[in-house]
PDB file of C-alpha atoms and ligand atoms in Angstrom:
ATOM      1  CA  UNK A   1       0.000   0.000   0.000  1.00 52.00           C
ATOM      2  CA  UNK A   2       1.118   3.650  -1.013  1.00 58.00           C
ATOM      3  CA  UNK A   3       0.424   5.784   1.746  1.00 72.00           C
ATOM      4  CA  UNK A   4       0.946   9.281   3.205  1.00 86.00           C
ATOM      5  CA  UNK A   5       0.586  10.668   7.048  1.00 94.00           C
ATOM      6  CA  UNK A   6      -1.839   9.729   9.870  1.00 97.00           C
ATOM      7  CA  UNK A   7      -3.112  11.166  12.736  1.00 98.00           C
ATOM      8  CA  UNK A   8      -4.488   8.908  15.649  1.00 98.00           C
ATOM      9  CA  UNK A   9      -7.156   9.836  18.834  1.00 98.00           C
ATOM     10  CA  UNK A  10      -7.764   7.752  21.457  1.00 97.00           C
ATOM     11  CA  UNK A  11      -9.451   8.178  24.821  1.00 94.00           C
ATOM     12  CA  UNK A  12     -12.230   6.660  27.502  1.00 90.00           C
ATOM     13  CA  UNK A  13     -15.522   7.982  26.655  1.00 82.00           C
ATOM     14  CA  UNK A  14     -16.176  10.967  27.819  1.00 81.00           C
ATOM     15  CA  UNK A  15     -12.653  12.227  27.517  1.00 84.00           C
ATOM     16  CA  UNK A  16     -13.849  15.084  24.917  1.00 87.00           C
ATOM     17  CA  UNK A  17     -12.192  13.078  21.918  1.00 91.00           C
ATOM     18  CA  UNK A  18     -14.869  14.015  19.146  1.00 90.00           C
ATOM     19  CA  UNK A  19     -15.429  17.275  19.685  1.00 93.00           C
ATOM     20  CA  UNK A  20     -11.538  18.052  19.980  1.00 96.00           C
ATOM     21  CA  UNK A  21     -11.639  15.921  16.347  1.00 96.00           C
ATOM     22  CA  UNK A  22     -14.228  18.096  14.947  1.00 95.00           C
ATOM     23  CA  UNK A  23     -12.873  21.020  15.917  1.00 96.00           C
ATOM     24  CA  UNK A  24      -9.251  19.981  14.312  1.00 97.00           C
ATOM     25  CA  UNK A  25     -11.150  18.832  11.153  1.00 97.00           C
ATOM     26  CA  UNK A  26     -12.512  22.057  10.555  1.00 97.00           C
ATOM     27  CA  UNK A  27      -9.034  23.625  11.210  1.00 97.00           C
ATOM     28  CA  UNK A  28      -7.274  21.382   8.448  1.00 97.00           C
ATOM     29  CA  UNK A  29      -8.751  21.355   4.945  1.00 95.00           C
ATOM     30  CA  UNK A  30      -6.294  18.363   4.494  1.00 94.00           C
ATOM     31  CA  UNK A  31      -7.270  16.037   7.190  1.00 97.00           C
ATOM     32  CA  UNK A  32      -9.886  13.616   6.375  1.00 97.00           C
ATOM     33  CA  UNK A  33     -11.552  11.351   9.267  1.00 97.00           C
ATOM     34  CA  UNK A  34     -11.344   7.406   8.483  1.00 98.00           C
ATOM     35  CA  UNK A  35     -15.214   6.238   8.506  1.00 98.00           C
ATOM     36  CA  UNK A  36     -14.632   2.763  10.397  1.00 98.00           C
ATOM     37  CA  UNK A  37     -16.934  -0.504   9.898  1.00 98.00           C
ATOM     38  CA  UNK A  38     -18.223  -1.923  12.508  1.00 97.00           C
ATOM     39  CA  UNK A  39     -21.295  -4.903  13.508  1.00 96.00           C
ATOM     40  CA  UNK A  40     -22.974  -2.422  15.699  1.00 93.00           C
ATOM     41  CA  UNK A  41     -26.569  -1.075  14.739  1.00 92.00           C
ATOM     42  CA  UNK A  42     -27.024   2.686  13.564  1.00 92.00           C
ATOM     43  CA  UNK A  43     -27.724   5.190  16.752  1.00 87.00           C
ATOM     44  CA  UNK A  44     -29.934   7.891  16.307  1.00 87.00           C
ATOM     45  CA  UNK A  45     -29.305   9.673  13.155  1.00 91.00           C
ATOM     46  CA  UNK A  46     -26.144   7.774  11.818  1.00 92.00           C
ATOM     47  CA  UNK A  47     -25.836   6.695   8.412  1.00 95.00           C
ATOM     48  CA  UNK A  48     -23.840   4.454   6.485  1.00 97.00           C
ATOM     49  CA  UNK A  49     -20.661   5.071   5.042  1.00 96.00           C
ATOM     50  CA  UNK A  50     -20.676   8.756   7.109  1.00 94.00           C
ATOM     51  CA  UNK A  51     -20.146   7.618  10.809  1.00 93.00           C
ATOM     52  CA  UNK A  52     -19.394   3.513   9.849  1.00 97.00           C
ATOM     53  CA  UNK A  53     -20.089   1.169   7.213  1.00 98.00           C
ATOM     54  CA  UNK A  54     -22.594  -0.728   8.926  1.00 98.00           C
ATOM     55  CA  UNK A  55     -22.117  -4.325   8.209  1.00 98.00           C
ATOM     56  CA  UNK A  56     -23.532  -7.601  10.140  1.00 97.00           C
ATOM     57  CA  UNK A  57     -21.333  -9.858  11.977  1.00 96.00           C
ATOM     58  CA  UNK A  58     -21.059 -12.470   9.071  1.00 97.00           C
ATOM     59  CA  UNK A  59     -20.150  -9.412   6.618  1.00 98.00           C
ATOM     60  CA  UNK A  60     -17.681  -8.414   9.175  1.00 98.00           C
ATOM     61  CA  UNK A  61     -16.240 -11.617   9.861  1.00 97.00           C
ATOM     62  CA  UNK A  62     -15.939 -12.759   5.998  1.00 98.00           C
ATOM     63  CA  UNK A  63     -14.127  -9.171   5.282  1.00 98.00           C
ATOM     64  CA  UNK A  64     -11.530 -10.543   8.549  1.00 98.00           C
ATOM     65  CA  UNK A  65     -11.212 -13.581   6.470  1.00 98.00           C
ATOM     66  CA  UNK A  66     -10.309 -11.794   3.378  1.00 98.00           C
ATOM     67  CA  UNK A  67      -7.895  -9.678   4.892  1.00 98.00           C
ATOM     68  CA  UNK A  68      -9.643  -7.017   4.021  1.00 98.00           C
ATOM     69  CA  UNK A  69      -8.649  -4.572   7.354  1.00 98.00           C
ATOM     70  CA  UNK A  70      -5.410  -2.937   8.506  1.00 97.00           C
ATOM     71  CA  UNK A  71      -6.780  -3.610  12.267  1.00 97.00           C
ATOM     72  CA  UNK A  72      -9.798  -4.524  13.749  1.00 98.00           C
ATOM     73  CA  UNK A  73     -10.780  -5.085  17.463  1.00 96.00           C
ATOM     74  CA  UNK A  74     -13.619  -6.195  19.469  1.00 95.00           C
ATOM     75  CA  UNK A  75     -14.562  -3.144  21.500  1.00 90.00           C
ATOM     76  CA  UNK A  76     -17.018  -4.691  23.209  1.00 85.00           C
ATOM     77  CA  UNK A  77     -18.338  -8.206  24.065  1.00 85.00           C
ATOM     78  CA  UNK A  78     -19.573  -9.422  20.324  1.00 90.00           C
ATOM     79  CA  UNK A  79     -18.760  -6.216  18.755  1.00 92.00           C
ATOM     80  CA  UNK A  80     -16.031  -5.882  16.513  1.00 97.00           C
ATOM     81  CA  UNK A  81     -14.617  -2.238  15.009  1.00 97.00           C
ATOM     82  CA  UNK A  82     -12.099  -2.133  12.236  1.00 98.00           C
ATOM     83  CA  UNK A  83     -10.753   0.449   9.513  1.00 98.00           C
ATOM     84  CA  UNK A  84     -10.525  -1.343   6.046  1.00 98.00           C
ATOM     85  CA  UNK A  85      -7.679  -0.903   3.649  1.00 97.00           C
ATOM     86  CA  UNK A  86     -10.187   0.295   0.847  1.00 97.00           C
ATOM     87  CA  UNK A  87     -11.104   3.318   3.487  1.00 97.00           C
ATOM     88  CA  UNK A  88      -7.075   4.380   3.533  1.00 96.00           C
ATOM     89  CA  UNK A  89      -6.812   3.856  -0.505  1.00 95.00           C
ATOM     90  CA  UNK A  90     -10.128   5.867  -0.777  1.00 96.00           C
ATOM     91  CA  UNK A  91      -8.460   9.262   1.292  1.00 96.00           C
ATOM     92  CA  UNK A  92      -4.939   8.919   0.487  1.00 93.00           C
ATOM     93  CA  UNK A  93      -6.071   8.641  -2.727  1.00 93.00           C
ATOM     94  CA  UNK A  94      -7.288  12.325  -2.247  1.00 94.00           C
ATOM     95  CA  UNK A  95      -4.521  13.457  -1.158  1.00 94.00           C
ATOM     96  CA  UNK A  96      -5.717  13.537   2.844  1.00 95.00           C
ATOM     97  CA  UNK A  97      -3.951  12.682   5.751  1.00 97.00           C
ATOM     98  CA  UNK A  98      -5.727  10.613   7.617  1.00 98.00           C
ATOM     99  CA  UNK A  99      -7.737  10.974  11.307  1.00 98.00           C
ATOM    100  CA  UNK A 100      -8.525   7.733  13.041  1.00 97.00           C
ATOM    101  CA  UNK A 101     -11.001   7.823  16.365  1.00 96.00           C
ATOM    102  CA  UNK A 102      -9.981   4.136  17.294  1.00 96.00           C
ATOM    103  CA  UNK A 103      -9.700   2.195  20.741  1.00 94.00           C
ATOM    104  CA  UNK A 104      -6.352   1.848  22.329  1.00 96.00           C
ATOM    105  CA  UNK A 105      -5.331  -1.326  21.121  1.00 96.00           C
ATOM    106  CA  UNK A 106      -6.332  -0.587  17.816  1.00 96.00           C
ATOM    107  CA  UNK A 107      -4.250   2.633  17.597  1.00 97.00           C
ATOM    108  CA  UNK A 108      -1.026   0.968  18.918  1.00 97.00           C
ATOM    109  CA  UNK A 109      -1.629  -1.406  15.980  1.00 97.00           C
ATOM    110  CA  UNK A 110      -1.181   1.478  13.656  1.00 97.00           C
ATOM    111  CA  UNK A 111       1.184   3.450  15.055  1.00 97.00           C
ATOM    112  CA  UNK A 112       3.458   0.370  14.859  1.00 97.00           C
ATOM    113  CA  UNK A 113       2.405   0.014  11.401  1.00 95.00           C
ATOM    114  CA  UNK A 114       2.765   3.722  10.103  1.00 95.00           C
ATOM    115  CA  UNK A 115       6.049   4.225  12.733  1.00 96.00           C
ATOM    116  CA  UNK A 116       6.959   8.125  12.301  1.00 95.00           C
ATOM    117  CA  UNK A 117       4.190   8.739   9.004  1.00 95.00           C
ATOM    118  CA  UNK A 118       2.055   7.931  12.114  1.00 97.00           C
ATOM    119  CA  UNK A 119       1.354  10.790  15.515  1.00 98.00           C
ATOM    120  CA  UNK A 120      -0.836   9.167  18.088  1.00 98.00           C
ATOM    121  CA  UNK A 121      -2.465  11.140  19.928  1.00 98.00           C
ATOM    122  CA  UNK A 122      -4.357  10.216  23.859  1.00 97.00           C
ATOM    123  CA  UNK A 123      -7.049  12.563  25.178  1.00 96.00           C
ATOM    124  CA  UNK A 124      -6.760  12.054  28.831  1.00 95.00           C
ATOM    125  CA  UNK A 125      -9.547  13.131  31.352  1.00 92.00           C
ATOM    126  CA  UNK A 126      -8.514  15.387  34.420  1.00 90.00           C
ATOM    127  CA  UNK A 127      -9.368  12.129  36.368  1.00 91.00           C
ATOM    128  CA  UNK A 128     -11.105   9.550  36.474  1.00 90.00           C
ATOM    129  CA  UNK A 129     -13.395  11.280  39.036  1.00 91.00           C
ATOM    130  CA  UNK A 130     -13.929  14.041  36.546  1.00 90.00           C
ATOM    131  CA  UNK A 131     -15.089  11.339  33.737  1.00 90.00           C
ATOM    132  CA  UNK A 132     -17.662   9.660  35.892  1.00 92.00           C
ATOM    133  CA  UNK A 133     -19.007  13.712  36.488  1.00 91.00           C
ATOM    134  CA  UNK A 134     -19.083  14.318  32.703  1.00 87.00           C
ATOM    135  CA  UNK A 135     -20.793  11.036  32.267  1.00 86.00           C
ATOM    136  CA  UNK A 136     -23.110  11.044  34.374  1.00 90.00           C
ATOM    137  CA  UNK A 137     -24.165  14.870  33.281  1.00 90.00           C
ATOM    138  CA  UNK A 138     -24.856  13.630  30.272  1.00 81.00           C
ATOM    139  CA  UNK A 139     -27.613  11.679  31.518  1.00 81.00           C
ATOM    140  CA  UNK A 140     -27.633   9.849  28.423  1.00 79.00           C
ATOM    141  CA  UNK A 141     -26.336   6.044  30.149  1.00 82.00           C
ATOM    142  CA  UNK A 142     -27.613   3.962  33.397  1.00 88.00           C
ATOM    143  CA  UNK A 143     -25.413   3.629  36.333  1.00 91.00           C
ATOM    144  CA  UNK A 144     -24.540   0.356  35.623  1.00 89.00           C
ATOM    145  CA  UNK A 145     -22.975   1.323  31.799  1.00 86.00           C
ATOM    146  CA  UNK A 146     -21.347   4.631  32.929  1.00 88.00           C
ATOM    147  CA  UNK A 147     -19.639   2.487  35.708  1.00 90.00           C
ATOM    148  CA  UNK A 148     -18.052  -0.368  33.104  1.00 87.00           C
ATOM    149  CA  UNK A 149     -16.803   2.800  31.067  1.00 86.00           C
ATOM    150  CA  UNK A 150     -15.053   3.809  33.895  1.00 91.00           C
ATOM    151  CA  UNK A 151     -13.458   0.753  34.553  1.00 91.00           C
ATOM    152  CA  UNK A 152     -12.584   0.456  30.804  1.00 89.00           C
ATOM    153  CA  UNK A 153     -10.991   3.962  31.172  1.00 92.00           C
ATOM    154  CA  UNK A 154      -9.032   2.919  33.807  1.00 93.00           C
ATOM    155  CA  UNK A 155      -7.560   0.123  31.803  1.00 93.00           C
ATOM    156  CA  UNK A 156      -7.016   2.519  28.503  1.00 94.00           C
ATOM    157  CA  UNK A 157      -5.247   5.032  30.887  1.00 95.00           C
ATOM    158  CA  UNK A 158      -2.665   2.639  31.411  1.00 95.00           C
ATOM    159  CA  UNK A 159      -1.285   2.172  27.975  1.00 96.00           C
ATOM    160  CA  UNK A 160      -0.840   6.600  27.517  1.00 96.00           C
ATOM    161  CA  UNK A 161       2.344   6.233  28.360  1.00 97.00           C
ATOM    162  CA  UNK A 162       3.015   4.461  24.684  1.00 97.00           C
ATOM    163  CA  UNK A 163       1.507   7.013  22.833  1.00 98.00           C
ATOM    164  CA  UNK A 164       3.537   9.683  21.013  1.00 98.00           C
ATOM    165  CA  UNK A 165       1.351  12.573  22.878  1.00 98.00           C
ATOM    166  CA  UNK A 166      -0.673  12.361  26.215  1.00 97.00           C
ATOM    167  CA  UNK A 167      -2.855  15.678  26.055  1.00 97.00           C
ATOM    168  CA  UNK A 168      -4.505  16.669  29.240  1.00 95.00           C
ATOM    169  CA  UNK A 169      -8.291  17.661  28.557  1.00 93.00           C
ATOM    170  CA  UNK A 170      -9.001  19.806  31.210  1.00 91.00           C
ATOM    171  CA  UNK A 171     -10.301  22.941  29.478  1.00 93.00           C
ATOM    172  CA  UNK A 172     -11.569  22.330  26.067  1.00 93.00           C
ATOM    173  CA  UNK A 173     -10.417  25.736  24.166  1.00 95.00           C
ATOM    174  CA  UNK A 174      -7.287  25.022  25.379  1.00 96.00           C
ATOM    175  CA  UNK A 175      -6.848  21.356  24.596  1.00 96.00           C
ATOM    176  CA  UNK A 176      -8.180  22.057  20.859  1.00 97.00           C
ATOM    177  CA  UNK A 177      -5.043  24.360  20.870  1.00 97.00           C
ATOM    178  CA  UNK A 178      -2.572  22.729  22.205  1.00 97.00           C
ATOM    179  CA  UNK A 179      -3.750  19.706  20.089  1.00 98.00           C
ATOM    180  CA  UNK A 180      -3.635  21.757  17.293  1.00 97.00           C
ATOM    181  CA  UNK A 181      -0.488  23.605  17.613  1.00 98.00           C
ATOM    182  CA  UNK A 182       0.959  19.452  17.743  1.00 98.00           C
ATOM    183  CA  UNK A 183      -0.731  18.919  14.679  1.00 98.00           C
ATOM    184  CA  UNK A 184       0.817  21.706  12.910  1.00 96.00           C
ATOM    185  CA  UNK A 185       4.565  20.310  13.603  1.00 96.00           C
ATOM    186  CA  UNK A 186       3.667  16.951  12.413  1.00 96.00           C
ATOM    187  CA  UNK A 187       1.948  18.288   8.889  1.00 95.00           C
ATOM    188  CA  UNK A 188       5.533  20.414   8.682  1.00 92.00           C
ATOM    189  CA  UNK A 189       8.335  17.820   9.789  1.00 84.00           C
TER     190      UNK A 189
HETATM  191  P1  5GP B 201     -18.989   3.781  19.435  1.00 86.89           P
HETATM  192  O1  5GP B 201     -19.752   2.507  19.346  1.00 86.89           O
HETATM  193  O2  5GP B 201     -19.294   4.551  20.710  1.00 86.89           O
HETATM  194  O3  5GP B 201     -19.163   4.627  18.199  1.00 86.89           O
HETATM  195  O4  5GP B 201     -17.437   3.448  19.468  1.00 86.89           O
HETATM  196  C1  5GP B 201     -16.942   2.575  20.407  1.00 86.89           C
HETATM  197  C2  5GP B 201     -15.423   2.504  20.403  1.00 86.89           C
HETATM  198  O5  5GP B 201     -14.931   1.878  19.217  1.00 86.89           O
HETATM  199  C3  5GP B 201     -14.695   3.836  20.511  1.00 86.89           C
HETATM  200  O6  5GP B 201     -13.741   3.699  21.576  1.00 86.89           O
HETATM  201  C4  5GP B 201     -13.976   3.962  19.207  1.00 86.89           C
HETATM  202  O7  5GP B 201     -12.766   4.679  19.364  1.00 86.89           O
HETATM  203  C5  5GP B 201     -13.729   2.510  18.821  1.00 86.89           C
HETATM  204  N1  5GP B 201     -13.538   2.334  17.385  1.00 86.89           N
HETATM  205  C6  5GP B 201     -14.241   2.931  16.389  1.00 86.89           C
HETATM  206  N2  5GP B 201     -13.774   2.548  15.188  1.00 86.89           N
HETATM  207  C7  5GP B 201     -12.734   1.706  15.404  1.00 86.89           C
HETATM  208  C8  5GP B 201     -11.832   0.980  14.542  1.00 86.89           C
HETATM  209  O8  5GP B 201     -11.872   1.052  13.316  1.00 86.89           O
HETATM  210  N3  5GP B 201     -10.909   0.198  15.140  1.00 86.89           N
HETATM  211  C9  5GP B 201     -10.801   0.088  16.489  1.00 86.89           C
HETATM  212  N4  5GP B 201      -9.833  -0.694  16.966  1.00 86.89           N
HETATM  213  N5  5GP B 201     -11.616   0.748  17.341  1.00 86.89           N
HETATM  214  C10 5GP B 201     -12.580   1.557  16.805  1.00 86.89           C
END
């Protein structure tokens, strides 16, 4: 495969990730965000080939079988999440460098794949504390979901240390930023 630079978030829920990605896509004409598949069902307003390619778990699993993905994981129990090489040929072919929202094991897959084409990036909450208030001021999840994230961000917060960047999210304006500003030297290097 031919390919050009990537940029990688990852973070616990709540962390602020997608609006911080947003925000940078905005910024950077040239960034493009990599639309993931995945064997989950459509939330709310999602569509198709804009927030995943929806497939079911037999599509999913057949495309594993072809070799069809640069990395895949499953997230959670019985569903998997995985960027497909077509999705990488499809942006680089426009030129784009690439933004991945993947889990943590999924971006230390491609950071050892892409090596320095590759910044990864972890949006870490204030504190684990301060995640469980965001989450639960949401009001969106049940007690019992927002207190598995937690212990899932506990065990994500353990692998920052292998990521290229570990950027604090403790005031958003800020964070955008900063996150920016270590965009910027990785477009130029
Ligand atoms: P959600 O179901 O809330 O949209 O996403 C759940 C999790 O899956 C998030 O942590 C997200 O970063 C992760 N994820 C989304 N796409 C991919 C992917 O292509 N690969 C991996 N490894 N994780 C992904």
């Amino acid at each position: 495969m031919d390919y050009g630079k990537v940029i990688i978030f990852s973070a616990p829920s709540g962390a602020g990730k997608s609006t911080i990605i947003n925000s940078v896509l905005r910024t950077f004409p040239d960034l493009a965000f990599s639309v993931s598949a995945t064997c989950r069902a459509p939330r709310g307003a999602e569509e198709h080939g804009r927030e995943y390619y929806f497939l079911t778990q037999e599509e999913f699993k057949q495309r594993v079988d072809r070799g069809e993905f640069v990395e895949w994981e499953e997230v959670y129990t019985g569903i998997s999440y995985g960027t497909l090489k077509s999705e990488l040929d499809r942006l680089w072919s426009m030129n784009k460098t690439i933004i991945f929202d993947i889990d943590v094991k999924g971006a230390l897959n491609l950071k050892k794949l892409f090596g320095d084409d590759a910044l990864a990036l972890f949006i870490m909450p204030p504190s684990v504390e301060e995640l469980g208030r965001r989450l639960r001021s949401r009001g969106t999840d049940s007690e019992e979901t927002i207190r598995k994230r937690l212990g899932k961000a506990e065990q994500e917060i353990a692998f920052a240390d292998e990521f290229d960047c570990i950027i604090v999210n403790d005031n958003l304006e800020n964070t955008v930023k900063i996150t920016e500003e270590i965009i910027n030297s990785f477009l130029h290097r």
